[in-house]
XYZ file of C-alpha atoms in Angstrom:
607
model
C 62.321 -66.808 23.081
C 65.524 -67.217 21.254
C 65.368 -69.728 18.343
C 67.902 -72.508 18.915
C 67.616 -73.709 15.277
C 68.589 -70.394 13.688
C 70.069 -71.254 10.270
C 72.224 -68.296 10.436
C 73.739 -69.185 13.720
C 76.413 -71.362 12.473
C 79.502 -70.677 10.063
C 78.936 -71.713 6.428
C 80.942 -74.700 5.271
C 84.541 -73.736 4.408
C 85.284 -74.270 0.646
C 88.261 -76.608 -0.074
C 91.387 -74.530 -1.136
C 92.209 -75.018 -4.753
C 95.822 -76.053 -5.589
C 96.401 -72.655 -7.173
C 94.349 -70.006 -5.531
C 94.431 -67.577 -8.594
C 92.872 -70.396 -10.863
C 89.856 -72.530 -10.852
C 90.001 -76.208 -9.955
C 91.492 -78.296 -12.651
C 91.189 -81.955 -11.996
C 87.725 -83.551 -11.831
C 87.884 -84.711 -8.160
C 88.898 -81.082 -7.092
C 86.214 -79.527 -9.198
C 83.441 -81.910 -7.950
C 84.505 -81.082 -4.250
C 84.345 -77.446 -5.105
C 80.906 -77.664 -6.722
C 79.655 -79.572 -3.514
C 81.051 -76.989 -1.173
C 79.978 -74.171 -3.240
C 76.464 -75.539 -3.467
C 76.225 -76.119 0.323
C 77.456 -72.558 1.093
C 75.230 -70.854 -1.382
C 72.202 -72.642 0.146
C 73.291 -72.156 3.769
C 71.353 -68.923 4.336
C 67.773 -67.820 4.228
C 68.502 -63.910 4.137
C 68.854 -62.334 0.608
C 71.962 -60.348 1.508
C 73.712 -63.281 3.138
C 72.833 -65.573 0.180
C 74.316 -62.978 -2.446
C 77.427 -62.637 -0.256
C 77.825 -66.456 -0.336
C 77.527 -66.360 -4.119
C 80.379 -63.836 -4.386
C 82.488 -65.733 -1.964
C 82.254 -69.095 -3.637
C 82.838 -67.470 -7.184
C 85.734 -65.009 -6.309
C 88.693 -65.874 -6.583
C 88.093 -69.610 -7.181
C 86.312 -69.328 -10.558
C 86.578 -65.572 -11.501
C 88.360 -62.402 -10.564
C 85.034 -60.573 -10.046
C 81.263 -61.279 -10.017
C 78.297 -58.894 -10.159
C 74.700 -59.961 -9.433
C 71.903 -57.865 -11.025
C 68.336 -58.535 -9.778
C 65.053 -57.419 -11.024
C 63.928 -53.957 -9.754
C 61.444 -54.186 -7.802
C 62.097 -57.600 -6.454
C 59.461 -59.851 -7.936
C 56.704 -61.864 -6.000
C 58.045 -65.203 -6.650
C 54.875 -66.945 -5.701
C 53.378 -65.771 -9.362
C 54.805 -64.933 -12.716
C 55.745 -61.198 -12.632
C 55.860 -60.784 -16.372
C 58.718 -59.250 -18.399
C 61.660 -57.982 -16.457
C 61.485 -54.189 -17.015
C 64.724 -53.332 -15.193
C 67.887 -54.609 -13.366
C 69.648 -53.317 -10.480
C 73.103 -54.151 -9.154
C 72.525 -55.907 -5.651
C 76.018 -57.424 -4.925
C 79.464 -56.981 -6.520
C 82.607 -58.511 -5.465
C 85.821 -57.829 -6.882
C 84.810 -54.879 -9.166
C 82.616 -51.831 -9.439
C 81.104 -51.849 -12.884
C 78.291 -49.537 -13.242
C 77.114 -46.561 -15.299
C 78.478 -44.273 -12.433
C 80.878 -46.638 -10.892
C 84.446 -45.934 -10.038
C 87.471 -48.109 -10.779
C 88.117 -51.025 -8.384
C 90.398 -50.337 -5.507
C 88.765 -46.857 -4.726
C 88.066 -47.275 -0.942
C 86.180 -44.066 -0.546
C 82.218 -43.844 -0.109
C 80.484 -43.739 -3.417
C 77.231 -41.982 -4.203
C 75.163 -44.828 -2.788
C 76.994 -44.830 0.518
C 78.581 -48.165 0.179
C 82.187 -48.723 1.379
C 84.211 -51.240 -0.364
C 86.920 -52.130 2.134
C 86.861 -55.925 1.924
C 89.676 -57.916 0.173
C 87.638 -58.476 -2.866
C 85.544 -55.154 -2.740
C 82.239 -56.855 -1.868
C 79.123 -54.596 -2.233
C 76.242 -54.895 0.148
C 72.590 -55.234 -0.786
C 71.964 -52.349 1.530
C 73.120 -49.849 -1.216
C 71.823 -51.142 -4.524
C 73.288 -49.515 -7.597
C 71.332 -47.656 -10.472
C 68.663 -49.279 -12.297
C 69.456 -50.586 -15.794
C 66.336 -50.801 -18.114
C 65.801 -54.004 -20.121
C 64.920 -53.453 -23.725
C 62.647 -55.783 -25.359
C 64.491 -57.682 -28.198
C 67.733 -56.530 -26.851
C 70.715 -58.964 -26.156
C 70.045 -58.525 -22.150
C 66.381 -59.509 -22.661
C 67.544 -62.303 -24.829
C 70.039 -63.529 -22.131
C 67.498 -63.198 -19.401
C 64.704 -65.135 -21.171
C 67.146 -67.897 -22.025
C 68.015 -70.829 -20.033
C 71.499 -70.913 -21.381
C 74.401 -68.695 -20.405
C 75.603 -66.028 -22.897
C 78.770 -67.088 -24.561
C 81.926 -65.958 -22.917
C 83.432 -62.981 -24.691
C 87.222 -61.755 -24.545
C 87.008 -58.068 -24.899
C 89.069 -56.657 -27.606
C 89.248 -59.877 -29.624
C 87.371 -60.698 -32.705
C 84.401 -63.161 -32.472
C 81.312 -64.534 -34.021
C 77.769 -63.398 -33.576
C 77.334 -64.919 -30.118
C 80.286 -62.988 -28.619
C 78.994 -59.793 -30.302
C 75.554 -60.218 -28.557
C 77.433 -60.675 -25.353
C 79.448 -57.489 -25.879
C 76.046 -55.677 -26.577
C 74.683 -57.096 -23.406
C 77.616 -55.672 -21.432
C 76.998 -52.280 -23.265
C 73.168 -52.233 -22.228
C 74.261 -53.179 -18.576
C 77.183 -50.852 -17.986
C 77.092 -48.430 -20.784
C 80.002 -47.408 -23.113
C 81.830 -45.778 -20.225
C 81.495 -48.816 -17.941
C 82.620 -51.218 -20.828
C 85.618 -49.206 -21.391
C 87.025 -49.653 -17.952
C 87.506 -53.262 -18.730
C 90.952 -53.885 -20.026
C 91.193 -55.555 -23.435
C 91.591 -59.184 -23.024
C 88.985 -59.365 -20.223
C 86.932 -62.507 -20.249
C 83.343 -61.874 -19.535
C 80.559 -64.581 -18.825
C 76.879 -63.582 -18.162
C 74.439 -66.157 -16.731
C 70.687 -65.765 -16.089
C 69.521 -66.234 -12.454
C 66.167 -68.380 -12.631
C 63.982 -69.079 -9.692
C 61.283 -71.757 -9.531
C 58.858 -69.828 -11.633
C 60.429 -66.786 -13.244
C 63.779 -65.197 -14.107
C 65.170 -63.310 -11.084
C 68.379 -61.567 -12.481
C 71.752 -61.993 -14.173
C 75.113 -63.076 -12.801
C 78.134 -61.535 -14.657
C 81.645 -63.168 -14.016
C 84.753 -61.379 -15.040
C 88.483 -62.608 -15.347
C 91.033 -59.984 -16.070
C 93.539 -60.445 -18.842
C 95.699 -63.446 -18.467
C 99.019 -61.420 -18.085
C 97.380 -59.979 -14.740
C 95.318 -62.917 -13.615
C 97.572 -65.753 -14.550
C 94.764 -67.845 -15.973
C 93.060 -68.013 -19.406
C 89.660 -66.924 -20.264
C 86.635 -68.992 -19.749
C 86.549 -72.327 -21.375
C 83.758 -74.792 -21.756
C 84.338 -76.581 -18.399
C 84.333 -73.072 -16.704
C 81.034 -72.284 -18.351
C 79.439 -75.435 -17.172
C 80.733 -74.994 -13.661
C 79.472 -71.488 -13.644
C 76.139 -72.405 -14.982
C 75.553 -75.032 -12.464
C 76.383 -72.519 -9.632
C 74.105 -69.985 -11.272
C 71.229 -72.388 -11.159
C 71.959 -73.066 -7.531
C 72.305 -69.185 -6.882
C 69.050 -68.588 -8.585
C 67.093 -71.150 -6.537
C 68.885 -69.789 -3.366
C 67.671 -66.272 -4.257
C 64.097 -67.506 -4.796
C 64.038 -69.320 -1.585
C 65.384 -66.043 0.105
C 62.653 -63.983 -1.229
C 60.049 -66.405 -0.361
C 61.340 -66.614 3.091
C 61.374 -62.802 3.249
C 57.778 -62.534 2.207
C 56.750 -65.181 4.759
C 58.488 -63.280 7.422
C 56.873 -60.046 6.420
C 53.447 -61.724 6.482
C 54.095 -63.268 9.884
C 55.474 -60.073 11.275
C 52.398 -58.029 9.959
C 50.259 -60.759 11.554
C 51.981 -60.288 14.965
C 51.794 -56.524 14.865
C 48.144 -56.662 13.816
C 47.487 -58.486 17.056
C 49.200 -56.174 19.215
C 47.473 -52.965 20.370
C 47.954 -49.948 18.173
C 47.948 -47.778 21.205
C 47.725 -48.196 24.964
C 45.198 -46.691 27.283
C 46.302 -43.887 29.496
C 44.485 -44.281 32.829
C 44.947 -41.838 35.315
C 47.388 -42.288 38.006
C 49.790 -44.043 35.644
C 51.739 -43.277 32.616
C 52.418 -46.077 30.020
C 54.691 -46.724 27.076
C 55.513 -49.712 25.043
C 58.123 -50.915 22.510
C 58.032 -53.864 20.056
C 61.362 -54.854 18.097
C 60.892 -57.927 15.753
C 63.865 -60.290 15.504
C 66.304 -60.368 12.658
C 65.412 -61.975 9.251
C 67.342 -65.228 10.067
C 64.813 -65.714 12.942
C 61.268 -66.323 12.236
C 58.468 -64.260 13.948
C 58.155 -65.009 17.624
C 55.066 -64.774 20.124
C 55.946 -61.671 22.211
C 53.031 -59.521 23.412
C 52.197 -56.769 25.723
C 48.788 -55.250 26.846
C 47.140 -52.968 29.329
C 43.712 -53.233 30.460
C 41.704 -50.416 32.466
C 39.926 -51.894 35.485
C 37.203 -50.509 37.917
C 38.624 -48.275 40.736
C 41.063 -46.652 38.244
C 43.147 -49.552 38.403
C 45.062 -50.978 35.379
C 46.263 -54.508 34.500
C 49.799 -54.720 32.871
C 50.661 -58.014 30.949
C 53.856 -59.161 29.065
C 53.884 -62.577 27.580
C 56.156 -64.607 25.378
C 55.103 -67.852 23.389
C 57.881 -70.160 23.012
C 59.028 -70.808 19.364
C 59.192 -68.870 16.157
C 56.480 -69.369 13.681
C 53.042 -68.327 12.359
C 51.580 -70.829 14.837
C 53.486 -68.935 17.672
C 51.880 -65.691 16.394
C 48.481 -67.270 16.297
C 48.770 -68.699 19.747
C 49.890 -65.344 21.099
C 46.562 -63.770 19.642
C 44.508 -66.305 21.309
C 46.166 -65.944 24.668
C 46.144 -62.152 24.560
C 42.376 -62.252 23.855
C 41.863 -64.662 26.806
C 43.998 -62.461 29.070
C 41.884 -59.492 28.095
C 38.707 -61.211 28.800
C 39.964 -62.539 32.074
C 41.216 -59.129 33.132
C 37.952 -57.515 32.610
C 36.305 -60.020 35.089
C 38.778 -58.280 37.778
C 40.178 -61.725 38.957
C 43.367 -61.843 41.154
C 46.536 -62.024 38.996
C 47.266 -65.745 39.916
C 43.652 -66.736 38.884
C 44.086 -65.143 35.568
C 47.314 -67.077 34.878
C 45.355 -70.192 36.109
C 42.722 -69.844 33.613
C 45.205 -68.784 30.952
C 47.027 -72.301 31.657
C 43.505 -74.093 31.195
C 42.999 -72.102 27.843
C 46.430 -73.078 26.587
C 45.712 -76.707 27.140
C 42.340 -76.442 25.475
C 44.072 -75.097 22.349
C 45.973 -78.486 22.046
C 49.303 -76.940 21.348
C 51.399 -78.531 23.967
C 54.631 -77.874 22.058
C 53.829 -74.005 22.264
C 54.217 -73.080 25.916
C 54.036 -69.458 26.954
C 55.510 -67.344 29.780
C 53.542 -64.358 31.221
C 53.792 -61.733 33.925
C 50.497 -60.281 35.016
C 50.305 -57.141 37.323
C 47.442 -55.068 38.581
C 48.360 -51.434 39.803
C 45.944 -49.619 42.040
C 46.832 -45.767 41.975
C 44.608 -45.049 44.968
C 46.025 -47.723 47.383
C 49.413 -47.297 45.763
C 50.038 -51.002 45.496
C 50.809 -53.376 42.761
C 49.976 -57.136 42.730
C 51.885 -59.408 40.526
C 51.988 -63.021 39.519
C 54.604 -64.801 37.366
C 54.308 -67.897 34.909
C 57.917 -68.739 34.105
C 58.789 -65.402 32.841
C 61.804 -63.094 33.493
C 61.472 -60.943 36.398
C 60.204 -57.406 36.092
C 62.292 -54.514 37.202
C 60.819 -52.150 39.986
C 62.445 -48.656 40.196
C 61.914 -47.132 43.637
C 61.376 -43.250 44.094
C 64.791 -43.055 45.489
C 66.477 -44.242 42.321
C 67.169 -47.827 43.483
C 66.270 -50.552 40.944
C 65.610 -54.112 41.928
C 64.490 -57.388 40.047
C 61.543 -58.456 41.724
C 61.858 -61.756 43.441
C 58.629 -63.413 42.223
C 57.969 -67.183 42.549
C 58.506 -67.960 38.718
C 56.004 -70.756 38.598
C 55.704 -72.958 35.323
C 55.038 -71.570 31.729
C 51.424 -71.454 30.659
C 50.379 -74.775 29.055
C 52.246 -77.146 31.469
C 49.030 -77.740 33.377
C 48.344 -78.556 37.023
C 50.517 -75.757 38.353
C 49.514 -73.486 41.204
C 50.314 -69.739 40.588
C 50.722 -67.154 43.549
C 50.269 -63.418 43.655
C 52.498 -61.048 45.476
C 51.624 -57.539 46.689
C 54.136 -54.743 46.864
C 54.025 -50.963 47.618
C 54.177 -48.930 44.553
C 54.411 -45.286 45.977
C 54.304 -42.146 43.630
C 57.541 -41.681 41.683
C 58.275 -45.422 41.310
C 58.177 -47.351 37.911
C 57.767 -50.900 36.561
C 59.228 -52.346 33.613
C 57.979 -55.618 32.131
C 59.933 -57.215 29.245
C 60.563 -60.477 27.313
C 63.860 -62.263 27.418
C 65.049 -61.133 23.965
C 66.103 -57.818 25.728
C 68.595 -59.526 28.165
C 69.461 -62.758 26.574
C 71.684 -62.925 23.521
C 73.877 -65.615 21.807
C 76.921 -64.145 23.669
C 75.505 -62.888 26.863
C 73.711 -65.150 29.474
C 70.461 -64.349 30.975
C 71.910 -63.526 34.412
C 74.220 -61.071 33.182
C 71.727 -59.311 30.973
C 69.228 -58.797 33.826
C 71.842 -57.443 36.127
C 72.874 -55.114 33.235
C 69.363 -53.968 32.893
C 68.924 -53.231 36.510
C 71.969 -51.177 36.777
C 71.028 -49.122 33.515
C 67.458 -48.342 35.017
C 68.783 -47.220 38.371
C 67.822 -43.550 38.677
C 65.569 -43.555 35.574
C 62.287 -43.210 37.578
C 62.219 -39.472 37.168
C 61.743 -39.667 33.433
C 58.870 -40.379 31.348
C 58.125 -44.015 30.484
C 59.257 -43.670 26.923
C 62.599 -42.769 28.398
C 62.620 -45.875 30.498
C 62.077 -47.979 27.330
C 64.924 -46.194 25.604
C 67.284 -46.799 28.524
C 66.458 -50.552 28.699
C 67.076 -50.862 24.879
C 70.448 -49.444 25.204
C 71.824 -52.599 26.758
C 71.267 -54.283 23.348
C 74.611 -55.258 21.744
C 75.061 -53.918 18.191
C 74.087 -56.239 15.377
C 71.010 -58.191 14.600
C 68.717 -59.500 17.220
C 68.065 -63.249 17.305
C 64.734 -62.892 19.084
C 61.846 -60.271 19.173
C 61.416 -57.969 22.112
C 58.369 -56.688 23.948
C 58.506 -53.829 26.559
C 55.839 -52.192 28.913
C 56.973 -49.478 30.972
C 54.606 -47.875 33.755
C 55.488 -44.754 35.625
C 53.231 -44.588 38.748
C 52.080 -41.134 39.807
C 49.084 -42.393 42.028
C 45.815 -40.418 42.908
C 45.933 -38.448 46.150
C 43.593 -39.481 48.870
C 41.935 -36.258 48.826
C 40.628 -36.763 45.482
C 38.783 -40.022 46.256
C 35.618 -40.689 48.193
C 34.351 -44.235 48.731
C 31.317 -45.466 50.749
C 29.503 -48.639 51.649
C 25.748 -48.474 51.677
C 23.129 -50.907 52.872
C 20.718 -52.023 50.233
C 17.644 -50.201 51.694
C 15.037 -47.915 50.260
C 16.469 -44.822 51.720
C 19.989 -45.496 50.454
C 19.405 -43.609 46.997
C 18.678 -40.340 49.063
C 21.499 -40.821 51.193
C 23.815 -41.451 48.223
C 22.625 -38.167 46.588
C 23.586 -36.213 49.680
C 27.024 -37.740 49.965
C 27.805 -36.906 46.400
C 26.518 -33.462 46.627
C 28.556 -32.713 49.936
C 31.749 -34.121 47.993
C 31.259 -32.125 45.033
C 30.955 -28.829 47.098
C 34.046 -29.856 49.098
C 36.025 -30.176 45.712
C 34.525 -27.089 44.167
C 32.454 -28.754 41.534
C 29.141 -27.330 42.399
C 28.293 -27.013 38.623
C 28.188 -30.857 38.375
C 25.933 -31.398 41.443
C 22.496 -31.632 39.733
C 23.558 -33.987 37.037
C 25.636 -36.061 39.402
C 22.856 -36.351 41.896
C 20.423 -37.610 39.100
C 22.716 -40.281 37.708
C 23.983 -41.507 41.210
C 20.286 -41.840 42.202
C 19.533 -43.761 39.210
C 22.334 -46.213 39.568
C 22.007 -46.714 43.299
C 18.445 -47.373 42.984
C 19.040 -50.133 40.331
C 21.835 -51.539 42.563
C 19.622 -51.643 45.614
C 16.867 -53.659 43.759
C 19.386 -56.432 42.870
C 21.866 -56.466 45.839
C 22.220 -58.821 48.750
C 25.177 -57.180 50.184
C 26.420 -53.441 50.744
C 26.424 -51.285 47.603
C 29.612 -49.430 46.861
C 29.670 -45.762 45.647
C 32.898 -44.152 44.534
C 33.783 -40.612 43.472
C 37.151 -39.970 41.941
C 38.523 -36.455 40.808
C 41.267 -36.508 38.213
C 41.091 -34.568 34.817
C 37.439 -35.901 34.936
C 34.816 -36.823 37.590
C 34.287 -40.605 37.600
C 31.567 -42.234 39.591
C 31.248 -46.135 40.186
C 28.417 -47.971 41.862
C 29.012 -51.571 42.646
C 26.698 -54.518 43.725
C 26.899 -58.279 44.006
C 24.498 -59.044 41.074
C 26.192 -60.282 37.984
C 23.493 -59.034 35.707
C 24.606 -56.184 33.600
C 22.133 -53.286 32.956
C 21.249 -52.753 29.222
C 19.476 -49.800 27.746
C 16.063 -50.532 26.433
C 13.303 -48.910 24.581
C 10.384 -47.628 26.690
C 6.867 -46.789 26.040
C 4.824 -43.809 27.114
C 3.229 -45.953 29.901
C 6.411 -47.639 31.116
C 7.346 -46.582 34.627
C 10.782 -48.221 34.717
C 13.704 -48.607 32.214
C 14.552 -44.922 31.736
C 17.453 -44.685 34.242
C 20.340 -45.674 31.829
C 19.000 -43.498 29.197
C 19.123 -40.593 31.601
C 22.917 -41.603 32.445
C 23.633 -41.973 28.822
C 22.347 -38.480 28.127
C 23.881 -36.663 31.098
C 27.260 -38.448 31.121
C 30.161 -38.071 28.652
C 31.090 -41.693 28.991
C 29.508 -44.568 30.895
C 29.579 -48.366 30.904
C 29.302 -51.468 33.055
C 31.838 -54.157 34.053
C 31.190 -57.643 35.357
C 33.452 -58.610 38.247
C 34.201 -61.820 39.928
C 31.970 -60.764 42.791
C 29.240 -58.937 40.850
C 29.474 -55.854 38.680
C 30.286 -52.103 38.598
C 28.417 -49.418 36.713
C 30.296 -46.217 36.057
C 29.917 -42.957 34.335
C 32.334 -39.984 33.649
C 31.848 -36.118 33.326
C 34.258 -33.599 32.002
C 35.397 -31.184 34.833
C 34.186 -27.519 34.404
């Protein structure tokens, strides 16, 4: 769900206009006001690119005609000391294009890195960093980086002492002789190290063009002190942005690890999913999706959203998803699953982390879908004729509120129809209300049922506006194909001694009708073993089902909750070999506990 406390949502504080835009603030009150506004603007973002843009904007043109930010390459882990800076790379430049392969400022063509400099001051994005510059141990560049003091301002072409000569050498190491030659004589340059909390992160270079062009003199002691203060703030802001990016990546990886790597592909339905994380300015959310195969070739479809954006939200999401899988395996009705999820959320003790969820169960044999909603956005059902509608489900309250009744709704889902479950990040943005987004999505999906579920996801994502997303998005698309009634056989058998023999005859007759005589002997043997075991424990009629898809699946159900387990048998044991026979003859087999008993099943490959 969209975070209402996004630090990037508001505009950064505006800088007070200097008396003369082409020169730095001159009077003490004006300079202090400038420092205050500049500091607040530098620290107004958590994203590295936005932080560097803010640094450039507060320096140009108020304090310098151009600014270049060099950062370590690769960007260091600020949690520990990364050692000596081996090389630097330009990550942002404003007002100039210095570099070993740069072009003069004012060229508005695309350079070799793909960046376009069309802004007023030629700002360069971090998306296209410049070439790397090696840092020589013992050189002027290394000396400045490791020093806590700015390099002395130098006026190119003027005679100076050793300190200025070192600054000139620093510029030659950074930009090479050709890059240095592009700066006109009389240009004033100031280099300042950018230090984080534990290590040096890079270098800030400020440039003033010759006074005849800029109308102001070179950097003096006051300008140097002002720039040093802002460089300190910039270094800390870059450090914060790197720490935030690392935490975001860890949280995002945590959430992705909790989502299923791949969805099951049960017969009668085709599934596809998409997950898109939110922008860097928004912390990781708690959106999730899942699909759980159920007995009778049914499948449970789940999409949920934990409110809030934090590591805790991702952790709560993982716990709720695990609980939902467990409850789905019990084959409970959708409203009962939501009821128990609500209980589980309250036991977690995280009242401030509510969650919304839609839980649906699709039956490809009956061509029906049963849904329940816990405060979530309504799913979209696409009919076989192409009509798309937002399902009018009783929304209920979010999971975690407690004491709320949920209800299930059963709807027809004929072959050719499709269902899309999604989270509100898809339809709600900062500039678009939820109702408009839902209607836009419904109109977009009309007529999309004839395509694959992947296409359904792609069509849904086309409604997203350009730009960063403030919230993460989870999609789960299901295209319903159904299973023809002629490929299904189902019986209720009384728990009597003669029932296993009748079950064998029914299975053999069905296989002959389907032209699967090659599987008759093995199927009869396994059906006999499972039905015999069911009759021994059942007090109500036993169910026997055969389903033909790309495989032959057999299910035997009874009202006993005890799951059969394979066990070792001795030479004199007369019982306990049934499951060993099933395991040897079947390609796959298993047992599932249901709310009213259990189902034991096996599958065989068709000849």
